[in-house]
XYZ file of C-alpha atoms in Angstrom:
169
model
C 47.254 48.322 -20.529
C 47.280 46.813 -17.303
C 43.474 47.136 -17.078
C 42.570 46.270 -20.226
C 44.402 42.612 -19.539
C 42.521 42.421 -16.234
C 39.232 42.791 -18.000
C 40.381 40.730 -20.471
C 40.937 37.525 -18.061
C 38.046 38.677 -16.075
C 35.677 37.934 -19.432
C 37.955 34.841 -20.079
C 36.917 33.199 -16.653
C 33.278 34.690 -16.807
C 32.636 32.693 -20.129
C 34.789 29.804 -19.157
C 31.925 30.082 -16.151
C 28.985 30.302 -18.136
C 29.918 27.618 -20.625
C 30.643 24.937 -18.119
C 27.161 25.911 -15.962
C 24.884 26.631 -18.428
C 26.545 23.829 -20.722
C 26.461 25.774 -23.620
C 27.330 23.298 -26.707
C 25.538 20.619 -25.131
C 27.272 16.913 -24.668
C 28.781 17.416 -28.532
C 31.562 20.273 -26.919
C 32.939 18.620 -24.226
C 35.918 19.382 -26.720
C 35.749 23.069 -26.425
C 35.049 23.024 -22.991
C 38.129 21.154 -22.424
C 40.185 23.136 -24.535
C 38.648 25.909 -22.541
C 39.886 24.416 -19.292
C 43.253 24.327 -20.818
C 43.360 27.662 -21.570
C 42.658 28.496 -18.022
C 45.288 26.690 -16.828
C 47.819 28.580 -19.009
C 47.132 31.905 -17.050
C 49.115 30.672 -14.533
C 52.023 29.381 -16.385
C 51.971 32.787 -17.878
C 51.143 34.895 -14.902
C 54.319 32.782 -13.109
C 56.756 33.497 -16.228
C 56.044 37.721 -16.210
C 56.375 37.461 -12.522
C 60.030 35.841 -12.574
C 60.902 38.283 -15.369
C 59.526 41.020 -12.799
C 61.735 39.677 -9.710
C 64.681 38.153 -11.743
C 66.149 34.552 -10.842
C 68.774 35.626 -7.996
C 66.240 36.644 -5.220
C 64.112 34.145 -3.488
C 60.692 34.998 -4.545
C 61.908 34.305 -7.987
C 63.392 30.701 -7.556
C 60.322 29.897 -5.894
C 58.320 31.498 -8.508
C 60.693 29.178 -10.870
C 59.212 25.909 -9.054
C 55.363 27.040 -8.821
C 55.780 27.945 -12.603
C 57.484 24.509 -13.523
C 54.728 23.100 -11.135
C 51.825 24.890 -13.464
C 53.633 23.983 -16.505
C 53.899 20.281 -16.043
C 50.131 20.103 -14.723
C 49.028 21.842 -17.887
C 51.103 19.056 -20.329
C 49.328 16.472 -18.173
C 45.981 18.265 -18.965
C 46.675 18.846 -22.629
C 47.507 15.645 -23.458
C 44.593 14.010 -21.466
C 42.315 15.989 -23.334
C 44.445 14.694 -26.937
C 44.103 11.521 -25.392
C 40.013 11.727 -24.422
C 38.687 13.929 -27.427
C 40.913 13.664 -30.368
C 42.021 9.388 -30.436
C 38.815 8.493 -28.702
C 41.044 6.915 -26.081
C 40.688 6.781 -22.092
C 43.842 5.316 -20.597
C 44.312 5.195 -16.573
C 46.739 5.880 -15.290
C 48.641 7.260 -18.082
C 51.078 9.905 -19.061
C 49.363 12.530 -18.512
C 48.472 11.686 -14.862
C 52.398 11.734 -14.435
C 52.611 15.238 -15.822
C 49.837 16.078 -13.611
C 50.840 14.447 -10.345
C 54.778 15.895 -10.934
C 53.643 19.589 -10.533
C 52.477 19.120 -7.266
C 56.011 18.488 -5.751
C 57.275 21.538 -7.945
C 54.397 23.704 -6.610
C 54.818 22.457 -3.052
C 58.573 23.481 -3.469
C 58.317 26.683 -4.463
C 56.127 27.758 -1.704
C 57.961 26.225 0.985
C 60.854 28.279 -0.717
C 58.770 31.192 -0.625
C 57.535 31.108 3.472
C 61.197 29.679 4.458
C 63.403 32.251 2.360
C 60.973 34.917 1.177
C 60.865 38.605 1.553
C 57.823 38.345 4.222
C 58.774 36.083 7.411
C 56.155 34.059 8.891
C 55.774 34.842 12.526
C 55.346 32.324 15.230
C 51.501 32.920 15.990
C 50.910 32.334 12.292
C 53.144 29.501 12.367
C 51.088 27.479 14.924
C 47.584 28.249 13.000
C 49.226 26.342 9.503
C 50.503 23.978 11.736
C 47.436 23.029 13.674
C 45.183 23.779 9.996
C 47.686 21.231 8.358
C 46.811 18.535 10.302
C 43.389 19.008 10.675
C 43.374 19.502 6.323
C 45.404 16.475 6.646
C 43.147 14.448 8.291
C 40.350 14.952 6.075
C 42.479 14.960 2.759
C 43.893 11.379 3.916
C 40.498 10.370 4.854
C 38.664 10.647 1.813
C 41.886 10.576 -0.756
C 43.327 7.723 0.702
C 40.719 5.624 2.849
C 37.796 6.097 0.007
C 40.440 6.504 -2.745
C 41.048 2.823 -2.442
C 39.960 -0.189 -4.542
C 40.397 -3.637 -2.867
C 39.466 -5.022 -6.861
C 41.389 -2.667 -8.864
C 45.632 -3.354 -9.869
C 47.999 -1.254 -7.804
C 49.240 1.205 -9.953
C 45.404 2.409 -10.497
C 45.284 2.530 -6.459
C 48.374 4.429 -6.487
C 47.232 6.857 -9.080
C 43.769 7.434 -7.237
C 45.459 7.570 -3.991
C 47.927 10.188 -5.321
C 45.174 12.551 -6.595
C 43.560 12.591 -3.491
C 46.236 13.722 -1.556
């Protein structure tokens, strides 16, 4: 069973692949290509939900996985109702709703995997601990420099700024 599932999300991400390369559909399927993309990002949400079945809510690894989940589940509202939003009322609003869903499941994700390396079942040893440190600030650097130097606008209001700013970081 196992198997066939794994082949099963292997062909999933294989068209999802083909469709948005080769654009199969053409301009006039952006809406199946979204609804595509929306798909994909309910493997996650479901992967997240058997996994905290699998290691129950009282050990570690499944409170975190209870934050990455709510993390995946609040980005895929965000994307769902973007792409309501874009390709069913003809309407492109920014910032809007769904860019709060969307920018809320980072803090959720970010939880649950600090959880997970300060709690969890596999310690992080000190060696390791230096390489994310010095690889955080060095990712840091360059995430601030182009999502926050290039992300803003001098012209536009500062809630769009904020927005911007927010996705790139």
């Amino acid at each position: 069973m196992r198997v066939i599932l794994f082949f099963a999300i292997f062909l999933f991400f294989l068209f999802n692949i083909l469709v948005s390369i080769f654009q199969i559909g053409g301009i006039s399927h952006e809406l199946f290509r979204n609804v595509l993309f929306n798909l994909a990002e309910l493997v996650p949400v479901v992967g997240g939900i058997y996994a905290m079945r699998m290691f129950g809510l009282r050990s570690f690894t499944g409170k975190s996985l209870v934050f990455i989940s709510l993390g995946f589940i609040s980005v895929l509202i965000g994307s769902v109702i973007y792409t309501i939003n874009e390709y069913i009322f003809g309407v492109v609003i920014f910032p809007s709703i769904s860019d709060i869903f969307i920018l809320l499941g980072y803090p959720f994700i970010l939880a649950g995997l600090i959880v997970e390396i300060i709690f969890g079942r596999d310690k992080v040893f000190s060696k390791d601990k230096l390489f994310f440190i010095i690889a955080s600030i060095v990712l840091g650097g360059i995430v601030s420099y182009f999502g926050i130097y290039h992300g803003y606008n001098p012209e536009a209001p500062f809630i769009e700024n904020t927005v911007t700013i927010l996705y790139g970081v």
